[in-house]
Coordinates of C-alpha atoms and ligand atoms in Angstrom, one line a residue:
M853 CA -24.5 -8.3 -9.3
M854 CA -24.4 -9.7 -5.6
P855 CA -25.5 -7.2 -3.3
F856 CA -22.8 -5.8 -0.7
D857 CA -23.4 -9.2 1.7
I858 CA -20.9 -7.4 5.2
D859 CA -22.6 -10.6 6.8
A860 CA -21.2 -12.7 4.9
I861 CA -18.4 -11.1 4.7
R862 CA -17.3 -11.0 7.9
D863 CA -18.1 -14.5 8.9
D864 CA -14.7 -14.6 6.5
F865 CA -12.4 -13.3 8.8
P866 CA -11.5 -15.7 11.2
I867 CA -9.9 -12.8 13.0
L868 CA -13.1 -11.3 13.3
K869 CA -14.7 -13.9 16.3
E870 CA -11.8 -13.9 18.7
E871 CA -12.7 -11.2 21.3
V872 CA -10.0 -9.0 23.2
R873 CA -9.8 -8.3 26.9
G874 CA -13.7 -10.3 26.5
K875 CA -14.7 -7.9 24.4
R876 CA -15.6 -8.5 20.8
L877 CA -12.7 -7.0 18.6
V878 CA -12.9 -4.4 16.8
Y879 CA -10.4 -4.5 14.3
L880 CA -9.9 -0.5 13.4
D881 CA -7.1 -1.2 12.4
S882 CA -6.5 -1.9 7.9
A883 CA -4.5 0.8 7.0
G884 CA -1.4 -1.1 9.0
S885 CA -2.1 -4.7 7.8
S886 CA -5.2 -6.3 6.7
Q887 CA -7.1 -8.8 8.7
K888 CA -7.5 -11.9 6.5
P889 CA -10.3 -14.3 4.6
T890 CA -9.9 -18.0 4.8
Q891 CA -9.7 -18.4 1.3
V892 CA -6.5 -16.9 1.3
I893 CA -6.1 -18.8 4.9
E894 CA -7.0 -22.2 3.3
S895 CA -4.4 -20.7 -0.1
L896 CA -2.3 -20.8 2.2
K897 CA -2.5 -24.4 3.6
R898 CA -2.6 -26.3 0.6
V899 CA 0.2 -24.9 -1.3
Y900 CA 2.2 -26.6 2.0
E901 CA 0.5 -29.3 2.0
T902 CA -0.2 -30.5 -1.9
E903 CA 2.1 -28.3 -3.8
Y904 CA 4.3 -27.3 -3.0
S905 CA 7.8 -27.0 -4.9
N906 CA 10.7 -24.4 -5.2
V907 CA 10.0 -22.4 -8.8
H908 CA 11.1 -22.3 -11.6
R909 CA 13.9 -24.7 -10.7
G910 CA 12.8 -28.4 -10.5
L911 CA 11.0 -29.8 -14.4
H912 CA 9.6 -33.1 -11.5
Y913 CA 5.9 -32.6 -11.7
M914 CA 6.1 -30.1 -8.0
S915 CA 7.8 -28.2 -9.2
E916 CA 6.0 -27.7 -12.0
Q917 CA 2.6 -27.5 -10.3
T918 CA 4.3 -24.4 -8.3
S919 CA 5.6 -22.9 -10.8
A920 CA 2.2 -22.9 -11.9
R921 CA 0.5 -22.3 -9.6
Y922 CA 3.0 -18.7 -8.5
E923 CA 3.1 -17.6 -13.0
E924 CA -0.6 -17.8 -12.5
A925 CA -1.3 -15.1 -9.4
R926 CA 1.1 -13.3 -11.7
S927 CA -1.5 -13.3 -13.9
K928 CA -3.9 -12.2 -10.9
V929 CA -1.5 -8.6 -10.3
A930 CA -1.5 -7.9 -13.0
K931 CA -4.7 -7.5 -15.3
F932 CA -5.9 -6.4 -11.5
L933 CA -4.0 -3.5 -12.2
N934 CA -4.7 -3.5 -16.1
A935 CA -0.6 -4.4 -16.7
E936 CA -0.3 -4.5 -20.1
F937 CA 1.9 -8.1 -19.9
D938 CA 2.1 -10.0 -16.9
Q939 CA 6.3 -9.9 -16.5
E940 CA 5.7 -6.5 -16.1
I941 CA 5.1 -8.0 -12.4
I942 CA 7.7 -8.3 -9.7
F943 CA 6.8 -9.3 -6.8
T944 CA 9.3 -8.1 -4.4
K945 CA 8.1 -8.1 -0.4
G946 CA 7.3 -5.8 0.0
T947 CA 6.3 -1.7 -1.2
T948 CA 9.1 -0.7 0.4
E949 CA 11.3 -3.1 -1.9
S950 CA 9.4 -2.3 -4.6
I951 CA 10.6 1.8 -2.9
N952 CA 13.6 0.5 -3.2
L953 CA 14.5 -0.9 -6.1
V954 CA 13.1 2.2 -8.4
A955 CA 16.0 4.4 -6.6
S956 CA 18.6 2.4 -6.8
S957 CA 18.5 -0.2 -10.2
F958 CA 16.6 3.0 -11.6
G959 CA 17.5 6.1 -10.0
R960 CA 21.2 4.7 -9.6
K961 CA 21.6 4.1 -13.7
N962 CA 19.9 7.4 -14.9
L963 CA 20.1 10.2 -12.4
G964 CA 23.4 12.5 -11.5
P965 CA 24.8 15.2 -9.7
D966 CA 21.8 17.0 -11.6
D967 CA 19.6 15.8 -11.6
E968 CA 16.3 16.6 -9.1
I969 CA 13.6 13.6 -8.0
L970 CA 10.3 15.5 -6.6
I971 CA 8.0 13.5 -4.1
T972 CA 5.4 15.5 -1.0
W973 CA 5.5 16.4 2.3
A974 CA 2.5 13.7 3.2
E975 CA 5.2 10.3 1.9
H976 CA 5.5 7.9 4.3
H977 CA 8.7 7.1 4.8
S978 CA 9.2 3.9 2.6
N979 CA 9.0 6.6 0.1
I980 CA 11.4 9.8 1.4
I981 CA 14.1 7.8 2.1
P982 CA 15.0 5.4 -0.6
W983 CA 15.2 9.0 -2.1
Q984 CA 17.9 10.2 0.2
L985 CA 20.2 7.0 -0.2
L986 CA 19.8 8.2 -3.9
R987 CA 20.3 11.6 -3.7
D988 CA 23.3 10.7 -0.9
Q989 CA 25.2 8.1 -3.5
I990 CA 24.5 10.8 -7.0
G991 CA 24.3 14.3 -5.2
C992 CA 20.9 15.0 -7.1
E993 CA 18.4 17.0 -5.4
I994 CA 15.2 16.6 -3.7
K995 CA 12.3 19.0 -3.7
V996 CA 9.0 18.3 -1.7
V997 CA 5.3 19.0 -2.8
P998 CA 3.5 21.0 0.2
V999 CA 0.2 19.9 2.1
D1000 CA -2.5 22.2 2.1
D1001 CA -4.5 22.2 5.3
D1002 CA -6.8 19.6 5.4
G1003 CA -4.7 17.4 3.7
A1004 CA -5.5 18.9 0.5
I1005 CA -2.2 18.2 -2.6
S1006 CA -3.1 20.4 -4.9
L1007 CA -1.9 20.2 -9.3
E1008 CA -0.5 23.8 -9.2
S1009 CA 1.6 22.7 -5.8
F1010 CA 2.7 20.0 -8.6
K1011 CA 3.0 21.6 -11.6
K1012 CA 6.0 24.9 -9.6
L1013 CA 8.6 22.0 -8.4
I1014 CA 7.5 20.2 -12.0
S1015 CA 10.5 21.0 -14.5
K1016 CA 13.4 19.5 -16.8
K1017 CA 15.7 19.3 -13.8
T1018 CA 13.2 16.7 -12.6
K1019 CA 13.4 13.4 -13.4
I1020 CA 11.8 10.8 -11.1
V1021 CA 8.0 12.4 -9.4
A1022 CA 7.2 9.9 -6.2
F1023 CA 4.2 10.5 -4.3
C1024 CA 1.8 7.8 -2.6
H1025 CA -1.5 7.2 -4.5
V1026 CA -3.4 7.3 -0.6
S1027 CA -1.8 9.4 2.7
N1028 CA -1.3 6.4 4.6
V1029 CA -2.5 9.5 7.7
L1030 CA -4.2 12.3 5.4
G1031 CA -6.6 9.5 3.0
T1032 CA -6.5 12.4 0.9
V1033 CA -6.2 10.8 -2.2
L1034 CA -3.5 12.4 -5.2
P1035 CA -4.9 13.5 -8.8
V1036 CA -2.1 10.6 -9.7
K1037 CA -3.6 10.7 -13.0
E1038 CA -3.0 15.0 -13.6
V1039 CA 0.4 15.5 -12.6
A1040 CA 1.5 12.6 -15.1
E1041 CA 0.9 13.9 -17.5
I1042 CA 2.7 17.3 -16.5
A1043 CA 5.9 14.7 -15.4
H1044 CA 6.5 13.2 -18.8
Q1045 CA 5.8 16.0 -20.2
N1046 CA 8.2 17.2 -18.5
G1047 CA 10.3 14.0 -19.1
A1048 CA 10.7 12.5 -15.8
V1049 CA 9.1 8.9 -14.6
V1050 CA 6.1 8.4 -12.2
V1051 CA 6.4 6.1 -9.2
I1052 CA 3.7 6.2 -7.3
D1053 CA 3.7 4.3 -3.9
G1054 CA -0.5 2.2 -4.2
A1055 CA 0.5 0.5 -0.7
Q1056 CA -3.1 2.3 0.5
G1057 CA -4.8 2.7 -2.8
V1058 CA -4.9 -0.2 -5.0
V1059 CA -6.9 -2.1 -1.3
H1060 CA -9.8 1.1 -1.9
M1061 CA -10.0 1.6 -5.4
P1062 CA -9.8 0.4 -8.7
V1063 CA -6.4 0.7 -10.4
D1064 CA -5.6 1.1 -13.5
V1065 CA -2.1 1.7 -14.0
Q1066 CA -2.4 2.5 -18.1
D1067 CA -4.9 5.0 -17.6
L1068 CA -3.4 6.2 -14.7
G1069 CA 0.4 7.3 -16.4
A1070 CA 2.4 5.5 -13.9
D1071 CA 5.5 4.5 -14.9
F1072 CA 5.4 2.3 -11.8
Y1073 CA 3.6 1.6 -9.1
A1074 CA 4.3 -0.6 -5.5
F1075 CA 2.0 -1.9 -2.7
G1076 CA 2.0 -4.9 -0.8
G1077 CA -0.1 -7.6 -0.2
H1078 CA -0.4 -7.0 3.7
K1079 CA -2.9 -4.3 2.6
V1080 CA -4.7 -6.1 0.7
Y1081 CA -6.6 -9.0 2.8
G1082 CA -3.2 -11.2 1.4
P1083 CA -0.4 -12.6 3.2
S1084 CA 2.7 -10.4 4.7
G1085 CA 6.3 -10.8 3.4
I1086 CA 4.6 -10.3 -0.8
G1087 CA 4.8 -7.2 -2.5
V1088 CA 4.6 -5.7 -6.2
L1089 CA 6.4 -3.2 -8.9
Y1090 CA 4.5 -3.0 -11.9
G1091 CA 7.1 -1.0 -13.9
K1092 CA 7.2 -0.7 -17.5
R1093 CA 8.3 -3.0 -19.8
D1094 CA 10.7 -1.2 -21.7
L1095 CA 11.6 1.0 -18.4
L1096 CA 12.6 -1.7 -17.1
N1097 CA 14.6 -3.9 -19.7
Q1098 CA 16.9 -1.0 -19.8
M1099 CA 17.7 -1.5 -16.1
P1100 CA 20.3 -3.0 -14.1
P1101 CA 19.1 -6.3 -12.1
Y1102 CA 18.6 -5.0 -8.1
Q1103 CA 19.9 -7.9 -6.0
G1104 CA 22.3 -10.5 -7.7
G1105 CA 21.2 -14.4 -6.7
G1106 CA 20.0 -17.5 -8.2
G1107 CA 16.9 -18.1 -10.5
M1108 CA 17.6 -13.9 -12.0
I1109 CA 20.6 -15.0 -14.6
N1110 CA 21.1 -16.8 -18.4
T1111 CA 25.0 -17.8 -17.6
V1112 CA 27.7 -17.4 -15.3
S1113 CA 31.0 -17.6 -15.9
F1114 CA 33.3 -16.2 -13.8
S1115 CA 34.5 -12.5 -16.8
E1116 CA 31.2 -12.4 -18.0
T1117 CA 27.5 -12.9 -15.8
T1118 CA 24.0 -11.8 -17.9
W1119 CA 20.7 -11.6 -16.7
A1120 CA 17.5 -14.0 -17.3
D1121 CA 14.5 -11.5 -19.0
L1122 CA 11.8 -10.1 -17.1
P1123 CA 10.7 -10.2 -15.0
D1124 CA 13.3 -12.9 -13.4
K1125 CA 15.7 -10.7 -14.0
F1126 CA 14.2 -8.3 -10.6
E1127 CA 13.4 -12.1 -8.6
A1128 CA 16.4 -12.8 -7.5
G1129 CA 16.5 -16.0 -5.1
T1130 CA 14.3 -18.0 -4.4
P1131 CA 10.4 -15.2 -3.9
P1132 CA 7.9 -16.1 -1.2
I1133 CA 6.3 -18.1 -3.0
A1134 CA 3.3 -19.0 -1.4
Q1135 CA 3.6 -15.8 -0.3
A1136 CA 2.2 -14.7 -3.7
I1137 CA 0.1 -17.5 -4.1
G1138 CA -1.9 -16.3 -1.4
L1139 CA -2.0 -12.7 -2.3
G1140 CA -3.6 -13.7 -6.2
E1141 CA -6.0 -15.6 -3.7
A1142 CA -6.2 -12.0 -2.2
I1143 CA -7.2 -10.7 -5.2
D1144 CA -9.7 -12.6 -6.3
Y1145 CA -11.1 -12.4 -3.8
M1146 CA -12.1 -8.8 -3.8
E1147 CA -13.5 -9.6 -7.0
N1148 CA -15.3 -11.1 -6.5
I1149 CA -17.0 -8.5 -4.4
G1150 CA -16.5 -6.1 -6.7
L1151 CA -14.2 -3.1 -5.9
S1152 CA -16.3 -0.4 -7.6
K1153 CA -18.5 -2.0 -4.5
I1154 CA -16.6 -2.2 -2.0
A1155 CA -14.8 1.5 -2.6
K1156 CA -18.5 2.4 -1.8
Y1157 CA -19.2 0.7 1.1
E1158 CA -15.5 1.8 2.6
L1159 CA -17.2 5.9 1.4
D1160 CA -20.5 4.7 3.3
L1161 CA -18.8 4.0 6.7
L1162 CA -16.5 6.8 6.0
N1163 CA -18.4 9.6 6.1
Y1164 CA -20.4 7.9 9.2
A1165 CA -17.5 7.3 10.6
T1166 CA -17.0 10.9 10.5
Q1167 CA -20.0 12.4 11.6
R1168 CA -19.8 10.7 14.4
L1169 CA -16.3 11.2 15.6
S1170 CA -17.0 15.6 14.8
G1171 CA -20.1 14.5 18.2
I1172 CA -17.0 14.0 20.3
D1173 CA -15.5 17.2 22.4
G1174 CA -11.7 18.4 22.0
L1175 CA -10.9 16.0 18.5
N1176 CA -9.9 17.6 15.8
F1177 CA -9.2 15.8 12.8
I1178 CA -6.2 15.7 10.2
G1179 CA -6.8 15.1 7.1
T1180 CA -10.5 16.4 5.6
A1181 CA -10.0 16.9 2.0
P1182 CA -12.8 16.4 -0.4
G1183 CA -12.6 13.1 -1.9
K1184 CA -10.7 11.6 1.1
V1185 CA -11.1 7.6 1.5
S1186 CA -11.0 4.9 4.7
V1187 CA -8.1 6.5 7.2
L1188 CA -9.6 8.8 10.5
S1189 CA -6.6 10.3 12.0
F1190 CA -7.2 13.3 15.0
T1191 CA -5.7 14.2 17.7
M1192 CA -7.8 15.4 21.5
D1193 CA -7.0 18.5 23.6
C1194 CA -7.1 16.0 26.9
A1195 CA -4.9 12.8 26.0
H1196 CA -1.9 12.4 24.0
P1197 CA -2.7 9.8 21.1
H1198 CA -0.9 6.4 23.4
D1199 CA -2.9 6.5 26.2
I1200 CA -5.8 6.9 23.4
A1201 CA -5.1 4.1 21.5
T1202 CA -3.8 2.3 25.6
I1203 CA -7.9 3.1 26.3
V1204 CA -10.3 1.8 24.3
D1205 CA -7.8 -1.1 23.8
Q1206 CA -9.4 -1.6 26.9
D1207 CA -12.8 -1.8 24.9
G1208 CA -11.5 -4.1 22.5
V1209 CA -10.9 -0.9 19.7
A1210 CA -7.3 -1.2 17.6
V1211 CA -5.9 1.8 16.7
R1212 CA -2.9 2.9 15.4
A1213 CA -1.2 6.1 17.3
G1214 CA 2.1 7.3 16.2
H1215 CA 3.2 9.7 13.6
H1216 CA 2.4 6.6 11.2
C1217 CA 5.6 6.4 9.4
A1218 CA 5.0 9.8 8.5
Q1219 CA 7.8 12.4 10.3
P1220 CA 7.6 15.4 8.5
L1221 CA 3.6 15.1 8.2
M1222 CA 3.5 15.3 11.3
E1223 CA 6.1 18.1 11.0
R1224 CA 3.3 19.5 9.4
F1225 CA 1.0 19.9 11.0
D1226 CA 2.3 20.5 14.1
I1227 CA 1.9 17.5 15.9
P1228 CA 3.8 14.4 17.9
S1229 CA 1.4 11.5 16.5
A1230 CA -1.6 11.5 15.6
A1231 CA -4.1 8.1 16.8
R1232 CA -5.7 7.2 13.4
A1233 CA -8.6 4.9 12.5
S1234 CA -8.5 3.1 9.3
F1235 CA -11.5 0.7 7.7
G1236 CA -11.5 -2.5 6.2
L1237 CA -13.8 -3.8 3.5
Y1238 CA -15.3 -5.4 6.9
N1239 CA -16.2 -2.6 9.0
T1240 CA -19.2 -1.3 10.3
R1241 CA -20.4 1.4 12.1
E1242 CA -21.1 -0.2 14.7
D1243 CA -17.7 -0.2 15.3
V1244 CA -17.4 3.3 14.1
D1245 CA -20.2 3.4 17.5
V1246 CA -17.4 1.3 20.4
L1247 CA -15.2 3.7 19.3
A1248 CA -17.0 6.7 19.3
R1249 CA -19.0 5.1 22.6
S1250 CA -14.7 4.7 24.0
L1251 CA -13.2 7.9 22.5
E1252 CA -16.5 9.4 25.2
K1253 CA -14.5 7.3 28.3
V1254 CA -10.8 9.5 26.7
N1255 CA -12.3 12.6 27.9
E1256 CA -13.9 11.7 31.3
I1257 CA -11.1 10.1 32.2
F1258 CA -9.0 13.2 31.1
K1259 CA -11.3 16.0 31.3
Ligands
LIG2698 N1 3.5 3.1 2.2 C1 2.6 3.7 2.4 C2 1.5 5.3 2.1 C3 2.3 3.1 3.9 O1 0.7 3.4 4.1 C4 2.9 1.9 4.7 C5 2.4 0.2 4.4 O2 2.0 0.8 6.4 C6 3.8 1.6 3.3 C7 4.1 2.5 2.1 C8 4.9 0.5 3.3 O3 4.8 -0.4 3.4 P1 4.7 -2.2 3.1 O4 4.7 -2.5 5.0 O5 4.4 -3.5 2.1 O6 6.2 -1.9 3.0

């Protein structure tokens, strides 16, 4: 196995050579969106320069080429998640659309007013609002699993709320604010014993650890390209074939039909049934390249490197006066959210930006979670495979400055 060569990896990301306000860019917002390696950037260029046409529509050479590349990308994603069949991979425009697809299609077909949907307090709005829209249409109930003070979400808490009324258990693999890794496999077992389906928001999961949807017991698993070093505008919904086959289309249009007449229209087979209209073609191919890139380095190696960096950052930032971490659950990954006694998170982000450091500040699309921790917002440093201890040191020195300015 090749060693984890951080210098070579950093060289793969052209943007890391950019200067921000005359300083080296220290990019600590990968949980928001990650940067892209040359391999991905070049693949987009190559598609448009040499391989581009619409997919599945033409009998001409270019369309055949592009369709083949597009389907190759689907196979790469299927292998990446260990899906049983390529058809279980639906391309969407992101995690958000993937979850909306499940809520609209599976939810409307299978849930009624007496049913319950279980989510957690740690969800991103993308895994709250689609279920609320469904609830408002059919009158079912949403129950919410609590988060402990350290950011952990225990199996016991799930057990207390799952019942025979539960039809969907939808939760994040990893919290985008707390970094907590949820006990997916164990929860899935209980959900299945109660006849519920399991929907995993994998936006922050799949980028930090190897994911095997069959082993986890996920019925649906959603993620987006832009967090896994791939393009934006492309997302994935993995769904078990039997479930997807029973579900009605989510959107209607070209490409998703078998026959159309004014009296009756029949649907195409999977995965086309769920891919109405021209899909994000180059983006899907770019996502395939991003997966190749990560797999060439090795998912486990990336996870190990990031964990070491997270531990270093946790230790380094705990030395900063008045800094409070949000989320310290055992086994957490790659995200450090915090507040400081002396300054608002927006001020923190603005001040460290002067040193070239990009951190996120705000509610992180998780307003209920902010309420749970009784804070209006938080600052968040999140790490990708290209970050270094030096990045952490620059952040720490810059946070000391925040203290100097506001105290
Ligand atoms: N879920 C989580 C946990 C996220 O962190 C994000 C993005 O920040 C999303 C969902 C939304 O993902 P997308 O931008 O792919 O729709």
